Coordinates of C-alpha atoms in Angstrom, one line a residue:
X19 CA 0.0 0.0 0.0
X20 CA 1.4 3.4 -1.0
X21 CA -0.7 5.7 1.0
X22 CA -3.7 6.0 3.3
X23 CA -5.5 9.1 4.5
X24 CA -8.8 9.8 6.1
X25 CA -9.5 6.3 7.3
X26 CA -12.4 7.2 9.5
X27 CA -16.1 6.6 8.8
X28 CA -17.5 4.8 5.8
X29 CA -15.3 6.7 3.3
X30 CA -12.7 3.9 3.0
X31 CA -15.5 1.4 2.1
X32 CA -17.0 3.4 -0.8
X33 CA -15.4 0.9 -3.2
X34 CA -18.4 -1.2 -2.2
X35 CA -20.7 1.0 -4.4
X36 CA -19.1 0.1 -7.7
X37 CA -18.5 -3.4 -6.3
X38 CA -22.2 -3.9 -5.8
X39 CA -22.9 -2.8 -9.4
X40 CA -20.3 -5.2 -10.8
X41 CA -21.6 -8.0 -8.6
X42 CA -25.1 -7.4 -9.9
X43 CA -23.8 -7.6 -13.5
X44 CA -22.4 -11.1 -13.0
X45 CA -25.4 -12.3 -11.0
X46 CA -27.9 -11.0 -13.6
X47 CA -25.8 -12.2 -16.6
X48 CA -25.4 -15.8 -15.4
X49 CA -28.5 -16.3 -13.2
X50 CA -31.1 -13.7 -14.3
X51 CA -32.9 -16.0 -16.7
X52 CA -33.6 -18.4 -13.9
X53 CA -35.0 -15.8 -11.5
X54 CA -38.7 -15.1 -11.3
X55 CA -38.3 -11.4 -12.2
X56 CA -35.6 -12.2 -14.9
X57 CA -33.1 -10.5 -12.7
X58 CA -34.3 -6.9 -12.5
X59 CA -34.6 -6.8 -8.7
X60 CA -30.9 -7.7 -8.4
X61 CA -29.9 -4.5 -10.3
X62 CA -32.5 -2.4 -8.5
X63 CA -31.3 -3.6 -5.0
X64 CA -27.7 -3.0 -6.0
X65 CA -28.4 0.5 -7.2
X66 CA -30.6 1.3 -4.2
X67 CA -28.0 0.0 -1.8
X68 CA -25.4 2.0 -3.7
X69 CA -27.5 5.2 -3.3
X70 CA -27.8 4.7 0.4
X71 CA -24.1 4.1 0.8
X72 CA -23.4 7.2 -1.3
X73 CA -25.7 9.4 0.8
X74 CA -24.1 8.0 4.0
X75 CA -20.6 8.6 2.7
X76 CA -21.4 12.1 1.6
X77 CA -23.1 12.9 4.9
X78 CA -19.8 11.9 6.5
X79 CA -17.9 14.4 4.3
X80 CA -20.4 17.1 5.0
X81 CA -20.1 16.6 8.8
X82 CA -16.3 16.8 8.8
X83 CA -14.9 13.5 7.8
X84 CA -11.7 13.7 5.8
X85 CA -11.5 12.8 2.1
X86 CA -10.1 9.3 1.5
X87 CA -7.1 8.7 -0.7
X88 CA -5.9 5.1 -1.0
X89 CA -3.6 3.5 -3.5
X90 CA -2.1 0.0 -4.1
X91 CA 0.6 -0.9 -6.6
X92 CA -1.1 -2.5 -9.6
X93 CA 1.9 -3.3 -11.8
X94 CA 5.4 -2.0 -12.2
X95 CA 7.9 -1.6 -15.0
X96 CA 11.4 -0.1 -14.7
X97 CA 10.8 3.6 -13.9
X98 CA 7.0 3.2 -14.1
X99 CA 4.6 2.3 -11.3
X100 CA 0.9 2.2 -11.9
X101 CA -1.5 2.1 -8.9
X102 CA -5.1 1.0 -8.4
X103 CA -6.8 3.0 -5.8
X104 CA -9.6 5.4 -4.8
X105 CA -10.2 9.1 -4.2
X106 CA -13.4 9.8 -2.4
X107 CA -13.9 13.5 -1.8
X108 CA -16.8 16.0 -2.3
X109 CA -16.4 15.8 -6.1
X110 CA -16.6 12.0 -6.1
X111 CA -19.4 12.1 -3.5
X112 CA -21.6 14.3 -5.7
X113 CA -20.9 12.1 -8.7
X114 CA -21.8 9.0 -6.7
X115 CA -25.1 10.4 -5.7
X116 CA -25.9 11.5 -9.3
X117 CA -25.0 8.1 -10.8
X118 CA -26.7 5.9 -8.3
X119 CA -29.9 8.0 -8.1
X120 CA -30.4 8.2 -11.9
X121 CA -29.4 4.5 -12.3
X122 CA -32.0 3.5 -9.6
X123 CA -34.7 5.6 -11.3
X124 CA -33.9 4.2 -14.7
X125 CA -33.9 0.6 -13.5
X126 CA -37.2 0.9 -11.7
X127 CA -38.7 2.7 -14.8
X128 CA -37.4 -0.1 -17.1
X129 CA -39.5 -2.7 -15.3
X130 CA -42.5 -1.3 -17.1
X131 CA -40.9 0.3 -20.1
X132 CA -38.9 -2.8 -21.2
X133 CA -41.2 -5.4 -19.8
X134 CA -41.9 -7.2 -23.1
X135 CA -38.3 -7.0 -24.4
X136 CA -36.9 -10.5 -25.1
X137 CA -33.4 -9.5 -24.1
X138 CA -34.7 -8.0 -20.8
X139 CA -32.1 -9.9 -18.7
X140 CA -29.2 -8.7 -20.8
X141 CA -30.5 -5.2 -20.6
X142 CA -30.4 -5.2 -16.8
X143 CA -27.0 -6.8 -16.8
X144 CA -25.7 -4.0 -19.1
X145 CA -27.2 -1.3 -16.9
X146 CA -25.4 -2.7 -13.9
X147 CA -22.1 -3.0 -15.8
X148 CA -22.5 0.6 -17.0
X149 CA -23.2 1.9 -13.5
X150 CA -20.2 0.1 -12.0
X151 CA -17.9 1.3 -14.8
X152 CA -19.0 4.9 -14.3
X153 CA -18.4 4.7 -10.6
X154 CA -15.0 3.1 -11.2
X155 CA -14.1 6.0 -13.4
X156 CA -15.2 8.5 -10.7
X157 CA -13.4 6.7 -7.9
X158 CA -10.0 6.4 -9.8
X159 CA -7.0 8.0 -8.2
X160 CA -4.8 7.8 -11.3
X161 CA -5.2 8.4 -15.0
X162 CA -4.6 4.7 -16.0
X163 CA -7.5 3.5 -13.8
X164 CA -9.6 6.4 -15.0
X165 CA -9.0 5.4 -18.6
X166 CA -10.0 1.8 -17.8
X167 CA -13.4 3.0 -16.4
X168 CA -13.6 5.5 -19.3
X169 CA -13.3 2.7 -21.9
X170 CA -15.7 0.4 -20.1
X171 CA -18.3 3.2 -20.1
X172 CA -17.9 3.6 -23.8
X173 CA -18.3 -0.1 -24.4
X174 CA -21.5 -0.2 -22.3
X175 CA -22.9 2.7 -24.2
X176 CA -22.3 0.7 -27.4
X177 CA -24.2 -2.2 -26.0
X178 CA -27.1 -0.1 -24.7
X179 CA -27.5 2.2 -27.7
X180 CA -27.6 -0.7 -30.0
X181 CA -29.8 -2.8 -27.7
X182 CA -32.5 -3.1 -30.5
X183 CA -29.8 -4.2 -33.0
X184 CA -32.3 -5.6 -35.4
X185 CA -32.9 -2.0 -36.6
X186 CA -30.2 -0.7 -38.8
X187 CA -30.8 2.8 -37.3
X188 CA -29.9 1.5 -33.8
X189 CA -26.9 -0.5 -34.8
X190 CA -25.6 2.4 -36.9
X191 CA -26.1 4.8 -34.0
X192 CA -24.2 2.5 -31.7
X193 CA -21.3 2.2 -34.1
X194 CA -21.2 5.9 -34.7
X195 CA -21.1 6.6 -31.0
X196 CA -18.4 4.1 -30.4
X197 CA -16.1 5.3 -33.2
X198 CA -16.7 9.0 -32.6
X199 CA -15.9 8.8 -28.9
X200 CA -12.9 6.6 -29.7
X201 CA -11.4 9.6 -31.5
X202 CA -11.5 11.6 -28.3
X203 CA -10.2 8.6 -26.3
X204 CA -7.0 8.6 -28.4
X205 CA -6.5 12.2 -27.1
X206 CA -7.0 11.1 -23.5
X207 CA -4.5 8.3 -23.9
X208 CA -1.8 10.4 -25.4
X209 CA -2.5 13.2 -22.9
X210 CA -2.0 10.7 -20.1
X211 CA 1.4 9.8 -21.6
X212 CA 2.4 13.4 -22.1
X213 CA 1.7 14.3 -18.5
X214 CA 3.5 11.2 -17.3
X215 CA 6.6 12.4 -19.2
X216 CA 6.3 15.8 -17.5
X217 CA 5.7 14.6 -14.0
X218 CA 6.8 10.9 -13.9
X219 CA 3.5 9.9 -12.4
X220 CA 0.0 8.9 -13.3
X221 CA -1.4 9.9 -9.9
X222 CA -4.1 12.6 -10.4
X223 CA -3.4 14.4 -7.1
X224 CA 0.3 14.4 -7.8
X225 CA -0.2 15.7 -11.3
X226 CA -2.4 18.6 -10.0
X227 CA 0.2 19.5 -7.3
X228 CA 3.1 19.4 -9.8
X229 CA 1.1 21.6 -12.2
X230 CA 0.2 24.1 -9.5
X231 CA 3.7 24.3 -8.3
X232 CA 5.1 24.9 -11.8
X233 CA 7.1 21.6 -11.8
X234 CA 5.8 20.7 -15.3
X235 CA 7.0 22.7 -18.3
X236 CA 4.4 25.0 -19.8
X237 CA 4.6 23.3 -23.3
X238 CA 4.2 19.8 -21.9
X239 CA 1.5 21.0 -19.6
X240 CA -0.5 22.7 -22.4
X241 CA -0.1 19.8 -24.7
X242 CA -1.2 17.3 -22.1
X243 CA -4.2 19.4 -21.0
X244 CA -5.4 19.9 -24.6
X245 CA -5.1 16.2 -25.3
X246 CA -7.1 15.4 -22.2
X247 CA -9.7 17.9 -23.4
X248 CA -9.9 16.1 -26.7
X249 CA -11.1 13.0 -24.7
X250 CA -13.6 15.2 -22.9
X251 CA -14.9 16.6 -26.2
X252 CA -15.6 13.1 -27.5
X253 CA -17.2 11.7 -24.4
X254 CA -19.2 14.8 -23.5
X255 CA -20.3 15.5 -27.1
X256 CA -18.8 18.9 -27.6
X257 CA -18.2 20.6 -30.9
X258 CA -17.1 19.1 -33.3
X259 CA -17.5 15.6 -32.0
X260 CA -21.1 16.1 -30.7
X261 CA -22.6 14.4 -33.8
X262 CA -23.0 11.0 -32.1
X263 CA -25.3 12.1 -29.3
X264 CA -28.5 13.0 -31.3
X265 CA -28.3 9.7 -33.2
X266 CA -27.8 7.8 -29.9
X267 CA -31.4 8.6 -29.1
X268 CA -32.3 5.5 -31.1
X269 CA -31.6 3.5 -27.9
X270 CA -34.3 2.9 -25.3
X271 CA -35.4 5.9 -23.3
X272 CA -34.1 4.7 -19.9
X273 CA -30.7 4.4 -21.6
X274 CA -31.0 8.0 -22.8
X275 CA -31.8 9.1 -19.3
X276 CA -29.0 7.2 -17.6
X277 CA -26.2 7.5 -20.1
X278 CA -26.9 10.5 -22.3
X279 CA -28.4 12.9 -19.7
X280 CA -26.8 12.4 -16.4
X281 CA -23.7 10.1 -16.4
X282 CA -21.6 9.2 -19.4
X283 CA -21.9 12.5 -21.2
X284 CA -20.7 14.4 -18.1
X285 CA -17.6 12.2 -17.8
X286 CA -15.7 14.8 -19.8
X287 CA -16.8 17.6 -17.4
X288 CA -15.7 15.4 -14.5
X289 CA -12.3 14.8 -16.1
X290 CA -11.7 18.6 -16.5
X291 CA -12.9 19.1 -12.9
X292 CA -10.6 16.4 -11.5
X293 CA -7.7 17.7 -13.5
X294 CA -8.6 21.4 -13.0
X295 CA -5.3 22.5 -11.5
X296 CA -3.6 21.1 -14.6
X297 CA -6.0 23.0 -16.9
X298 CA -5.7 26.2 -14.8
X299 CA -1.9 26.1 -15.0
X300 CA -2.1 25.7 -18.8
X301 CA -3.7 29.0 -19.5
X302 CA -4.2 28.5 -23.2
X303 CA -6.1 25.2 -22.5
X304 CA -8.8 27.0 -20.5
X305 CA -9.2 29.5 -23.4
X306 CA -9.8 26.6 -25.8
X307 CA -12.3 25.0 -23.3
X308 CA -14.2 28.3 -23.2
X309 CA -14.4 28.8 -27.0
X310 CA -15.4 25.2 -27.8
X311 CA -18.0 25.3 -25.0
X312 CA -19.4 28.7 -26.2
X313 CA -19.8 27.4 -29.7
X314 CA -21.3 24.1 -28.5
X315 CA -24.0 25.6 -26.3
X316 CA -25.1 28.0 -29.0
X317 CA -25.2 25.7 -32.1
X318 CA -26.9 22.9 -30.1
X319 CA -29.6 25.2 -28.7
X320 CA -30.3 26.4 -32.3
X321 CA -30.4 22.8 -33.6
X322 CA -32.9 21.8 -30.9
X323 CA -35.3 24.5 -32.1
X324 CA -35.8 22.9 -35.5
X325 CA -36.2 19.3 -34.4
X326 CA -39.5 17.3 -34.5
X327 CA -38.3 14.2 -32.8
X328 CA -38.8 14.8 -29.1
X329 CA -35.7 12.8 -28.0
X330 CA -33.5 14.7 -30.5
X331 CA -34.7 18.0 -29.0
X332 CA -33.6 16.7 -25.6
X333 CA -30.4 15.3 -27.0
X334 CA -29.3 18.7 -28.5
X335 CA -30.5 20.3 -25.2
X336 CA -28.1 18.0 -23.4
X337 CA -25.2 19.0 -25.7
X338 CA -26.0 22.6 -25.1
X339 CA -26.2 22.2 -21.3
X340 CA -22.9 20.4 -21.1
X341 CA -21.6 23.3 -23.1
X342 CA -22.6 25.5 -20.1
X343 CA -20.7 23.2 -17.7
X344 CA -17.6 23.2 -19.9
X345 CA -17.8 27.0 -20.3
X346 CA -18.0 27.4 -16.6
X347 CA -14.8 25.4 -16.2
X348 CA -13.2 27.6 -18.9
X349 CA -13.8 30.8 -17.0
X350 CA -12.7 29.3 -13.7
X351 CA -16.2 28.8 -12.3
X352 CA -15.4 25.3 -10.9
X353 CA -18.2 25.2 -8.3
X354 CA -20.9 26.6 -10.7
X355 CA -20.0 23.9 -13.3
X356 CA -20.4 21.0 -10.9
X357 CA -23.6 22.5 -9.5
X358 CA -25.1 22.6 -12.9
X359 CA -23.9 19.1 -13.5
X360 CA -25.7 18.1 -10.3
X361 CA -29.0 19.8 -11.0
X362 CA -29.0 19.0 -14.7
X363 CA -28.8 15.3 -14.0
X364 CA -32.2 15.3 -12.2
X365 CA -34.2 17.5 -14.5
X366 CA -32.8 16.0 -17.8
X367 CA -33.3 12.4 -16.6
X368 CA -36.8 13.5 -15.7
X369 CA -37.4 14.9 -19.2
X370 CA -35.9 11.8 -21.0
X371 CA -38.0 9.4 -18.9
X372 CA -41.0 11.7 -19.5
X373 CA -40.3 11.5 -23.2
X374 CA -40.2 7.7 -22.9
X375 CA -43.6 7.8 -21.2
X376 CA -45.0 9.9 -24.1
X377 CA -43.5 7.5 -26.7
X378 CA -44.8 4.5 -24.8
X379 CA -48.3 5.9 -25.0
X380 CA -48.4 7.4 -28.5
X381 CA -46.1 4.9 -30.3
X382 CA -44.2 7.8 -31.9
X383 CA -41.1 9.9 -31.2
X384 CA -42.4 12.8 -33.2
X385 CA -44.1 15.9 -31.7
X386 CA -46.2 16.1 -34.9
X387 CA -47.9 12.9 -33.9
X388 CA -48.8 14.1 -30.4
X389 CA -50.8 17.0 -29.0
X390 CA -53.5 17.4 -26.3
X391 CA -51.8 15.0 -23.9
X392 CA -52.0 17.1 -20.8
X393 CA -55.5 15.9 -19.9
X394 CA -55.0 12.2 -20.9
X395 CA -51.6 11.8 -19.3
X396 CA -51.7 14.1 -16.2
X397 CA -48.8 12.5 -14.3
X398 CA -46.5 12.7 -17.3
X399 CA -47.7 16.2 -18.1
X400 CA -47.1 17.8 -14.6
X401 CA -43.7 16.1 -14.1
X402 CA -42.5 16.9 -17.6
X403 CA -43.6 20.5 -17.1
X404 CA -41.5 20.8 -14.0
X405 CA -38.5 19.4 -15.8
X406 CA -39.1 21.7 -18.8
X407 CA -39.4 24.8 -16.6
X408 CA -36.1 23.8 -14.8
X409 CA -34.4 23.5 -18.2
X410 CA -35.7 26.9 -19.3
X411 CA -34.3 28.5 -16.1
X412 CA -37.6 29.4 -14.4
X413 CA -37.4 30.4 -10.7
X414 CA -37.3 28.6 -8.2
X415 CA -36.4 25.4 -10.0
X416 CA -33.0 23.8 -10.0
X417 CA -32.0 24.9 -13.5
X418 CA -32.6 28.6 -12.6
X419 CA -30.0 28.6 -9.8
X420 CA -27.3 26.6 -11.5
X421 CA -27.5 28.2 -14.9
X422 CA -27.7 31.7 -13.4
X423 CA -24.5 30.9 -11.4
X424 CA -22.7 30.1 -14.6
X425 CA -23.8 33.3 -16.3
X426 CA -22.9 35.4 -13.3
X427 CA -19.4 33.8 -13.0
X428 CA -18.8 34.4 -16.7
X429 CA -19.7 38.1 -16.3
X430 CA -17.5 38.3 -13.2
X431 CA -14.5 36.8 -15.1
X432 CA -15.2 39.1 -18.0
X433 CA -15.5 42.3 -16.0
X434 CA -12.4 41.5 -14.0
X435 CA -10.4 41.5 -17.2
X436 CA -8.9 38.0 -16.5
X437 CA -10.1 36.4 -19.7
X438 CA -11.4 38.0 -22.9
X439 CA -13.0 34.7 -23.8
X440 CA -15.3 35.1 -20.8
X441 CA -17.2 37.8 -22.7
X442 CA -17.8 35.3 -25.5
X443 CA -19.0 32.8 -23.0
X444 CA -21.3 35.3 -21.3
X445 CA -22.9 36.4 -24.6
X446 CA -23.3 32.8 -25.8
X447 CA -24.8 31.8 -22.5
X448 CA -27.4 34.6 -22.6
X449 CA -28.4 33.9 -26.2
X450 CA -28.5 30.1 -25.6
X451 CA -30.8 30.7 -22.5
X452 CA -33.3 32.5 -24.8
X453 CA -33.2 29.8 -27.4
X454 CA -33.6 27.1 -24.6
X455 CA -36.8 28.8 -23.4
X456 CA -38.0 28.9 -27.0
X457 CA -37.5 25.3 -27.8
X458 CA -38.8 24.1 -24.4
X459 CA -42.0 26.1 -24.9
X460 CA -42.4 24.7 -28.5
X461 CA -42.0 21.2 -27.2
X462 CA -44.5 21.5 -24.4
X463 CA -47.1 23.3 -26.6
X464 CA -46.9 20.8 -29.5
X465 CA -47.0 17.8 -27.1
X466 CA -49.5 18.8 -24.5
X467 CA -51.8 21.4 -26.1
X468 CA -54.1 21.5 -29.1
X469 CA -55.7 18.4 -30.6
X470 CA -54.3 14.9 -30.5
X471 CA -52.8 14.2 -33.9
X472 CA -51.9 10.5 -33.4
X473 CA -53.9 7.3 -34.1
X474 CA -53.3 5.2 -31.0
X475 CA -55.6 4.9 -28.0
X476 CA -54.0 7.1 -25.3
X477 CA -53.4 6.0 -21.7
X478 CA -51.3 7.1 -18.8
X479 CA -48.1 5.1 -18.2
X480 CA -48.1 2.5 -15.4
X481 CA -46.9 3.4 -11.9
X482 CA -43.5 1.7 -12.6
X483 CA -42.9 4.6 -15.0
X484 CA -44.7 7.5 -13.3
X485 CA -43.1 6.7 -9.8
X486 CA -39.6 7.6 -10.9
X487 CA -41.0 10.7 -12.7
X488 CA -42.4 12.0 -9.4
X489 CA -39.2 11.1 -7.5
X490 CA -37.0 13.1 -10.0
X491 CA -39.6 15.9 -9.9
X492 CA -39.0 16.2 -6.1
X493 CA -35.2 16.3 -6.7
X494 CA -35.7 19.0 -9.4
X495 CA -37.8 21.1 -7.1
X496 CA -35.3 20.9 -4.2
X497 CA -31.8 20.6 -5.5
X498 CA -31.4 24.2 -6.6
X499 CA -31.7 25.5 -3.0
X500 CA -28.4 23.9 -2.2
X501 CA -26.7 26.5 -4.3
X502 CA -28.4 29.6 -3.0
X503 CA -26.0 32.5 -3.1
X504 CA -24.0 33.1 0.1
X505 CA -26.2 30.9 2.3
X506 CA -26.2 27.8 0.0
X507 CA -23.9 24.9 1.1
X508 CA -22.9 23.6 -2.3
X509 CA -20.1 26.1 -2.8
X510 CA -18.7 25.1 0.5
X511 CA -18.6 21.5 -0.6
X512 CA -17.3 22.0 -4.1
X513 CA -14.6 24.7 -4.4
X514 CA -11.2 25.4 -6.0
X515 CA -8.5 24.8 -3.4
X516 CA -7.2 28.1 -2.0
X517 CA -10.1 30.3 -3.3
X518 CA -12.8 31.7 -1.0
X519 CA -16.4 32.0 -2.1
X520 CA -17.4 35.6 -3.1
X521 CA -19.6 37.5 -0.7
X522 CA -23.1 39.0 -1.4
X523 CA -23.3 41.4 -4.4
X524 CA -26.4 43.3 -5.5
X525 CA -25.3 43.0 -9.2
X526 CA -24.5 39.3 -9.2
X527 CA -27.0 38.0 -6.6
X528 CA -30.1 40.2 -7.4
X529 CA -29.8 42.1 -10.7
X530 CA -28.3 39.4 -12.8
X531 CA -30.6 36.6 -11.6
X532 CA -33.6 38.8 -12.3
X533 CA -32.2 39.5 -15.8
X534 CA -31.7 35.8 -16.4
X535 CA -35.3 35.2 -15.3
X536 CA -36.6 37.9 -17.7
X537 CA -34.7 36.3 -20.6
X538 CA -36.2 32.9 -19.8
X539 CA -39.7 34.3 -19.4
X540 CA -39.3 36.3 -22.7
X541 CA -38.4 33.1 -24.5
X542 CA -41.4 31.3 -23.0
X543 CA -43.8 34.2 -23.9
X544 CA -42.5 34.4 -27.5
X545 CA -42.8 30.6 -27.8
X546 CA -46.3 30.6 -26.4
X547 CA -47.4 33.4 -28.8
X548 CA -45.9 31.5 -31.8
X549 CA -46.9 27.9 -31.2
X550 CA -50.0 28.2 -28.9
X551 CA -51.7 31.4 -29.9
X552 CA -50.5 31.6 -33.5
X553 CA -50.0 35.4 -33.2
X554 CA -46.6 35.3 -34.8
X555 CA -45.4 33.0 -37.6
X556 CA -41.8 32.0 -37.7
X557 CA -41.9 31.1 -41.3
X558 CA -38.4 31.4 -42.9
X559 CA -39.0 29.6 -46.2
X560 CA -38.7 32.0 -49.1
X561 CA -37.0 34.6 -46.9
X562 CA -33.4 35.6 -46.5
X563 CA -33.2 33.4 -43.5
X564 CA -34.1 30.2 -45.4
X565 CA -30.4 29.3 -46.1
X566 CA -29.6 29.7 -42.4
X567 CA -32.6 27.5 -41.4
X568 CA -31.5 24.8 -43.9
X569 CA -28.0 25.0 -42.5
X570 CA -29.2 24.4 -39.0
X571 CA -31.8 21.8 -40.0
X572 CA -29.1 19.8 -41.7
X573 CA -27.0 19.8 -38.5
X574 CA -24.5 22.2 -40.0
X575 CA -23.6 19.6 -42.6
X576 CA -21.1 18.1 -40.1
X577 CA -22.4 14.6 -40.7
X578 CA -22.0 15.1 -44.5
X579 CA -18.6 16.5 -44.0
X580 CA -17.4 13.6 -41.9
X581 CA -19.0 11.1 -44.3
X582 CA -17.6 12.5 -47.5
X583 CA -14.2 13.7 -46.2
X584 CA -13.3 11.0 -43.7
X585 CA -15.6 7.9 -43.7
X586 CA -16.1 7.3 -47.5
X587 CA -12.4 7.9 -48.4
X588 CA -11.3 5.5 -45.7
X589 CA -13.9 3.0 -46.9
X590 CA -12.7 3.4 -50.5
X591 CA -9.1 3.0 -49.5
X592 CA -9.8 0.0 -47.3
X593 CA -11.9 -1.6 -50.0
X594 CA -9.2 -1.0 -52.6
X595 CA -6.5 -2.3 -50.3
X596 CA -8.6 -5.4 -49.4
X597 CA -9.2 -6.0 -53.2
X598 CA -5.5 -5.6 -53.9
X599 CA -4.6 -8.0 -51.1
X600 CA -7.3 -10.5 -52.2
X601 CA -6.2 -10.3 -55.8
X602 CA -2.5 -10.8 -55.0
X603 CA -2.6 -13.1 -52.1
X604 CA -5.8 -15.1 -52.5
X605 CA -6.8 -15.3 -56.2
X606 CA -3.2 -15.3 -57.6
X607 CA -2.2 -17.7 -54.8
X608 CA -5.0 -20.1 -55.7
X609 CA -4.1 -20.0 -59.4
X610 CA -0.4 -20.4 -58.9
X611 CA -0.9 -22.9 -56.1
X612 CA -3.3 -25.0 -58.2
X613 CA -0.7 -25.0 -61.0
X614 CA 2.0 -26.0 -58.6
X615 CA -0.1 -28.8 -57.1
X616 CA -1.1 -30.0 -60.5
X617 CA 2.5 -30.2 -61.5
X618 CA 3.5 -32.1 -58.4
X619 CA 0.6 -34.6 -58.9
X620 CA 1.5 -35.0 -62.5
X621 CA 5.1 -35.7 -61.6
X622 CA 3.9 -38.4 -59.1
X623 CA 1.6 -39.9 -61.6
X624 CA 4.3 -39.9 -64.3
X625 CA 6.2 -42.4 -62.1
X626 CA 3.2 -44.7 -62.0
X627 CA 2.5 -44.3 -65.7
X628 CA 5.8 -45.7 -66.8
X629 CA 4.6 -48.2 -69.4
X630 CA 6.4 -51.1 -67.6
X631 CA 4.0 -54.1 -67.0
X632 CA 6.2 -55.4 -64.2
X633 CA 5.7 -52.2 -62.2
X634 CA 1.9 -52.3 -62.7
X635 CA 1.8 -56.0 -61.4
X636 CA 4.0 -55.1 -58.4
X637 CA 1.8 -52.1 -57.5
X638 CA -1.4 -54.2 -57.8
X639 CA 0.1 -56.9 -55.6
X640 CA 1.1 -54.4 -52.9
X641 CA -2.4 -52.9 -52.9
X642 CA -4.0 -56.4 -52.6
X643 CA -1.7 -57.2 -49.7
X644 CA -2.7 -54.0 -47.8
X645 CA -6.4 -54.6 -48.5
X646 CA -6.2 -58.2 -47.4
X647 CA -4.5 -57.2 -44.2
X648 CA -7.2 -54.6 -43.4
X649 CA -10.0 -57.1 -44.1
X650 CA -8.4 -59.9 -42.0
X651 CA -7.9 -57.5 -39.1

């Protein structure tokens, strides 16, 4: 054992939380089919016990227990030592609560949503494996162990997105997600090696200390941070590698809620947070984080506005909201970023599960096939409305507090003159907030108001689905108050080492929140007038804005660009290379080999066909002797 700290309380035993999830995976995988419930209670109990342990461990930290850092030597090479350990602090504690809560809700919800699925047992096994992998990633105390959890999470997402693999849409989406995120993973791997070269360790805490103390060269530090951020761009679906996430909505809705709203897609944000001192010491890296995030939040919010598929609206919304989290990291608002990660997990999981309830009832993903559902699906309507209002940033819901905190910190950084990119982040955040309120209002109006445009017989979803909706609604209503300015406890839990929380400010704690609320309400009012009252018509066809609409509706042509510039040329070259190899090695080999064999056989037969009668008689006699011997035996 290399080191132990903070051995009191339950903290040292938090490895049990991912351990329960991994144990559930093996039990369900090998014994689930023989269980009366096909194994789902195993996953639910493991997730529930994990949540209780997570709450217990976090309560210990909140009441004064020390953070836990433990490490054991995993393997060694000359000059290289790789550990396997755990770091359980407030950041890990928040992530544990998020992962186990959403996992538990998704698994309970799936008992009704996936009830008739023939691969039901495998689905629950994969959910448990994903949960354990994500917790392993969070608990890692070094970059090698983190990379192991990172890759397992990506593998699980491939399994779960492509669960309905019979559909080409689903299998293609799974492959696209796997390959796109692998591009970022290469950056994470090389970033790990670069930082090891600079500090001679994989230990995350040691890397942060070395970066803060200036013990790593600026060039190496910047290169390492940017490569790590490439990994975050892929996993957290940031521009330009965000293209996989909207297609991943082809997977089951509980998968969307668990993986693509609250856990896997925030792994990149967690990585930047865990390595924040490295990023802060590499000043150029934070500027890149800010610019990429500002672009992402804006283009994703605009794309959400032109979608008809309800899950794609929420997918682009997720991309945009993760842009907020990344942008907060870029301007140094560490606490605000994690607070938004925390609140977003609850209201976005609520929205995805609510969307699943709507799809379950109507048999369609498209808002054009819905309408008038507020009276026929009241539980889904009220819970979805709360989640939508939180996403739009309406007071006093969770999204209002966390999003306002990011906008305020961006303005604070910009006005202090520390970063010119903070002004870009601030402007993008305000415009994105307006667009968010617009597309949220459009979604709610088209789904819940007007006349029903579908053909199925409507019904409210069963309690197995509405129960988790109400539980997540309660979390959405209450989570925001943890981050109240000055009096909220969240900033005391999650903060940058050595920096005190700012005191009360009329501008940042009263005027700016009021301004944020006005922007959100303005977006809701405009959206209501357009899609509910019909007083304004946002018709762009035939106008000067038509090319812009087409550009956004076609997802900025990024998919076409990747397909035509990268995918098809690689396919062409691979096909040409395979054909060349097949022609040279297989076809030519068969022809030449056949000729060679024929020559050899001919040579052998030439000996037999000598024309000498004595040889023929001798050969015939030898054959008769052999046959007689076989028969007699």
